[in-house]
């Protein structure tokens, strides 16, 4: 078993500089006729330069909305987005066009959105540079390098229609990298390929990041992505809820036998936002029957959260001091009724 007591070197790149991406309190509200859909509700996220980050979350949790905002395809209703030191909300339309062209690459789930079937793989990868007015020998060489990087060095003159789904998705990664952007966004890039191909595609992202230092964000449903990325951020209801960081740890059991082995472990954190709010995992809330309110205590230097007891039930004694607990009124703590509970989550 890999213990978590001995901290080894972090698998994530060292964060010596400012985050490459800063999202602060991002809100996105879509208005459709008279209805409002809140896609992001105060999302906070920071991504280091050269980080390989995965975003997971249920359908409808706001992942694509976030990617569209980061890619300059959509503007948030409120909040702040900084990418590479530039405030996306302060950009003019023209600056935004340049940003989309030069500073960010996209890989979509549907290959049809990335690719033109009657062109060869190479022509597909060269297309963005042609559009950017930079076609030439240098861009041809770069396109060839990208196709080689994704493992298609020998198939670059094949028409797209002659390639398998997995190969087409690799071409899509090469296209995303065509202008050598500092940021590559991939929205469910493995959504329509089989499991083995998905693993290969994750490996390619890893390789691209290691070789070119590109900051890469991948949205995925695949929980197996964990071992391939530096960090996994979970989004729930338009907010970052938890994150998992990969870490190398010593295997203590082996150490006792005179061997030193390193293994991978994952630390899971609940994200605390700027206002001190956190999302308690839904499973815990359900298991303890918590709704609307909780008791929060400081016990022996730890914060303990527990359900509000039913009226008439004595308060739990806890193992430590309860002096920090806010005192309930004379009739005991108020039951959490529908009128008092916040929006149930
Ligand atoms: P995910 O990618 O995690 O599935 P999305 O970002 O696509 O989630 O959507 C988040 C929420 O915003 C959903 O409730 C969705 O219905 C809504 N939404 C997304 N795009 C639009 C849009 N263009 N117009 C109206 N509602 C939208
Ligand atoms: Mg989506």
mmCIF file of N, CA, C and O in Angstrom, residues 270-307:
data_model
loop_
_atom_site.group_PDB
_atom_site.id
_atom_site.type_symbol
_atom_site.label_atom_id
_atom_site.label_comp_id
_atom_site.label_asym_id
_atom_site.label_seq_id
_atom_site.Cartn_x
_atom_site.Cartn_y
_atom_site.Cartn_z
ATOM 1 N N UNK A 270 -11.283 19.250 -0.910
ATOM 2 C CA UNK A 270 -12.505 19.998 -1.191
ATOM 3 C C UNK A 270 -12.073 21.443 -1.396
ATOM 4 O O UNK A 270 -11.270 21.974 -0.641
ATOM 5 N N UNK A 271 -12.573 22.059 -2.430
ATOM 6 C CA UNK A 271 -12.150 23.419 -2.759
ATOM 7 C C UNK A 271 -12.865 24.429 -1.873
ATOM 8 O O UNK A 271 -14.070 24.347 -1.670
ATOM 9 N N UNK A 272 -12.082 25.350 -1.333
ATOM 10 C CA UNK A 272 -12.630 26.419 -0.501
ATOM 11 C C UNK A 272 -12.616 27.679 -1.354
ATOM 12 O O UNK A 272 -11.573 28.058 -1.874
ATOM 13 N N UNK A 273 -13.757 28.325 -1.518
ATOM 14 C CA UNK A 273 -13.746 29.507 -2.386
ATOM 15 C C UNK A 273 -13.304 30.740 -1.608
ATOM 16 O O UNK A 273 -13.051 30.680 -0.403
ATOM 17 N N UNK A 274 -13.220 31.871 -2.328
ATOM 18 C CA UNK A 274 -12.667 33.087 -1.726
ATOM 19 C C UNK A 274 -13.500 33.557 -0.538
ATOM 20 O O UNK A 274 -12.988 34.221 0.365
ATOM 21 N N UNK A 275 -14.785 33.185 -0.514
ATOM 22 C CA UNK A 275 -15.646 33.616 0.585
ATOM 23 C C UNK A 275 -15.683 32.585 1.716
ATOM 24 O O UNK A 275 -16.455 32.715 2.658
ATOM 25 N N UNK A 276 -14.848 31.533 1.624
ATOM 26 C CA UNK A 276 -14.803 30.529 2.677
ATOM 27 C C UNK A 276 -15.858 29.447 2.537
ATOM 28 O O UNK A 276 -16.067 28.650 3.449
ATOM 29 N N UNK A 277 -16.530 29.395 1.389
ATOM 30 C CA UNK A 277 -17.551 28.356 1.197
ATOM 31 C C UNK A 277 -16.925 27.099 0.620
ATOM 32 O O UNK A 277 -15.967 27.162 -0.134
ATOM 33 N N UNK A 278 -17.469 25.952 0.991
ATOM 34 C CA UNK A 278 -17.021 24.707 0.393
ATOM 35 C C UNK A 278 -18.225 23.831 0.100
ATOM 36 O O UNK A 278 -19.302 24.043 0.647
ATOM 37 N N UNK A 279 -18.024 22.886 -0.786
ATOM 38 C CA UNK A 279 -19.109 21.944 -1.098
ATOM 39 C C UNK A 279 -18.792 20.630 -0.403
ATOM 40 O O UNK A 279 -17.776 20.008 -0.695
ATOM 41 N N UNK A 280 -19.663 20.232 0.494
ATOM 42 C CA UNK A 280 -19.471 18.955 1.170
ATOM 43 C C UNK A 280 -19.968 17.867 0.213
ATOM 44 O O UNK A 280 -21.037 18.020 -0.379
ATOM 45 N N UNK A 281 -19.183 16.799 0.029
ATOM 46 C CA UNK A 281 -19.618 15.769 -0.913
ATOM 47 C C UNK A 281 -21.052 15.320 -0.629
ATOM 48 O O UNK A 281 -21.423 15.091 0.526
ATOM 49 N N UNK A 282 -21.822 15.240 -1.689
ATOM 50 C CA UNK A 282 -23.262 14.937 -1.567
ATOM 51 C C UNK A 282 -23.504 13.640 -0.816
ATOM 52 O O UNK A 282 -24.412 13.515 -0.012
ATOM 53 N N UNK A 283 -22.624 12.679 -1.085
ATOM 54 C CA UNK A 283 -22.750 11.366 -0.443
ATOM 55 C C UNK A 283 -22.717 11.497 1.086
ATOM 56 O O UNK A 283 -23.472 10.849 1.806
ATOM 57 N N UNK A 284 -21.831 12.375 1.595
ATOM 58 C CA UNK A 284 -21.740 12.561 3.049
ATOM 59 C C UNK A 284 -23.027 13.196 3.578
ATOM 60 O O UNK A 284 -23.540 12.814 4.624
ATOM 61 N N UNK A 285 -23.508 14.178 2.840
ATOM 62 C CA UNK A 285 -24.726 14.875 3.284
ATOM 63 C C UNK A 285 -25.886 13.894 3.366
ATOM 64 O O UNK A 285 -26.655 13.892 4.324
ATOM 65 N N UNK A 286 -25.962 13.034 2.339
ATOM 66 C CA UNK A 286 -27.066 12.077 2.310
ATOM 67 C C UNK A 286 -26.925 11.068 3.438
ATOM 68 O O UNK A 286 -27.883 10.737 4.130
ATOM 69 N N UNK A 287 -25.685 10.610 3.656
ATOM 70 C CA UNK A 287 -25.495 9.591 4.677
ATOM 71 C C UNK A 287 -25.853 10.111 6.073
ATOM 72 O O UNK A 287 -26.388 9.405 6.907
ATOM 73 N N UNK A 288 -25.554 11.387 6.329
ATOM 74 C CA UNK A 288 -25.838 11.947 7.643
ATOM 75 C C UNK A 288 -27.191 12.666 7.690
ATOM 76 O O UNK A 288 -27.560 13.235 8.710
ATOM 77 N N UNK A 289 -27.902 12.636 6.579
ATOM 78 C CA UNK A 289 -29.216 13.286 6.546
ATOM 79 C C UNK A 289 -29.134 14.791 6.769
ATOM 80 O O UNK A 289 -30.008 15.391 7.388
ATOM 81 N N UNK A 290 -28.046 15.392 6.288
ATOM 82 C CA UNK A 290 -27.869 16.828 6.494
ATOM 83 C C UNK A 290 -28.611 17.609 5.427
ATOM 84 O O UNK A 290 -28.488 17.328 4.244
ATOM 85 N N UNK A 291 -29.393 18.577 5.896
ATOM 86 C CA UNK A 291 -30.105 19.451 4.947
ATOM 87 C C UNK A 291 -30.067 20.868 5.489
ATOM 88 O O UNK A 291 -30.329 21.088 6.650
ATOM 89 N N UNK A 292 -29.765 21.814 4.655
ATOM 90 C CA UNK A 292 -29.966 23.217 5.023
ATOM 91 C C UNK A 292 -28.959 23.826 5.962
ATOM 92 O O UNK A 292 -28.375 24.849 5.661
ATOM 93 N N UNK A 293 -28.738 23.217 7.132
ATOM 94 C CA UNK A 293 -27.796 23.798 8.091
ATOM 95 C C UNK A 293 -26.976 22.711 8.765
ATOM 96 O O UNK A 293 -27.398 21.558 8.813
ATOM 97 N N UNK A 294 -25.873 23.135 9.345
ATOM 98 C CA UNK A 294 -25.044 22.201 10.105
ATOM 99 C C UNK A 294 -24.524 22.902 11.352
ATOM 100 O O UNK A 294 -24.599 24.128 11.455
ATOM 101 N N UNK A 295 -23.987 22.124 12.252
ATOM 102 C CA UNK A 295 -23.242 22.685 13.374
ATOM 103 C C UNK A 295 -21.768 22.624 13.008
ATOM 104 O O UNK A 295 -21.291 21.587 12.536
ATOM 105 N N UNK A 296 -21.073 23.717 13.217
ATOM 106 C CA UNK A 296 -19.643 23.738 12.921
ATOM 107 C C UNK A 296 -18.895 24.012 14.215
ATOM 108 O O UNK A 296 -19.159 24.994 14.893
ATOM 109 N N UNK A 297 -18.005 23.119 14.578
ATOM 110 C CA UNK A 297 -17.233 23.220 15.819
ATOM 111 C C UNK A 297 -15.756 23.218 15.514
ATOM 112 O O UNK A 297 -15.325 22.632 14.532
ATOM 113 N N UNK A 298 -15.018 23.829 16.406
ATOM 114 C CA UNK A 298 -13.571 23.678 16.361
ATOM 115 C C UNK A 298 -13.215 22.707 17.480
ATOM 116 O O UNK A 298 -13.461 22.992 18.648
ATOM 117 N N UNK A 299 -12.684 21.558 17.133
ATOM 118 C CA UNK A 299 -12.344 20.550 18.140
ATOM 119 C C UNK A 299 -10.885 20.144 17.943
ATOM 120 O O UNK A 299 -10.525 19.613 16.895
ATOM 121 N N UNK A 300 -10.082 20.408 18.959
ATOM 122 C CA UNK A 300 -8.667 20.037 18.905
ATOM 123 C C UNK A 300 -8.006 20.481 17.604
ATOM 124 O O UNK A 300 -7.334 19.694 16.929
ATOM 125 N N UNK A 301 -8.236 21.709 17.246
ATOM 126 C CA UNK A 301 -7.588 22.256 16.058
ATOM 127 C C UNK A 301 -8.171 21.764 14.745
ATOM 128 O O UNK A 301 -7.597 21.973 13.693
ATOM 129 N N UNK A 302 -9.298 21.067 14.812
ATOM 130 C CA UNK A 302 -9.931 20.622 13.574
ATOM 131 C C UNK A 302 -11.341 21.185 13.499
ATOM 132 O O UNK A 302 -11.954 21.458 14.529
ATOM 133 N N UNK A 303 -11.816 21.343 12.292
ATOM 134 C CA UNK A 303 -13.182 21.832 12.132
ATOM 135 C C UNK A 303 -14.088 20.617 11.955
ATOM 136 O O UNK A 303 -13.849 19.772 11.094
ATOM 137 N N UNK A 304 -15.069 20.518 12.816
ATOM 138 C CA UNK A 304 -15.984 19.376 12.762
ATOM 139 C C UNK A 304 -17.359 19.878 12.323
ATOM 140 O O UNK A 304 -17.867 20.862 12.854
ATOM 141 N N UNK A 305 -17.911 19.205 11.338
ATOM 142 C CA UNK A 305 -19.233 19.583 10.836
ATOM 143 C C UNK A 305 -20.193 18.462 11.176
ATOM 144 O O UNK A 305 -19.903 17.302 10.895
ATOM 145 N N UNK A 306 -21.303 18.757 11.821
ATOM 146 C CA UNK A 306 -22.251 17.673 12.089
ATOM 147 C C UNK A 306 -23.680 18.137 11.932
ATOM 148 O O UNK A 306 -23.961 19.334 11.938
ATOM 149 N N UNK A 307 -24.563 17.140 11.766
ATOM 150 C CA UNK A 307 -25.951 17.515 11.523
ATOM 151 C C UNK A 307 -26.564 18.239 12.706
ATOM 152 O O UNK A 307 -26.149 18.039 13.845
#
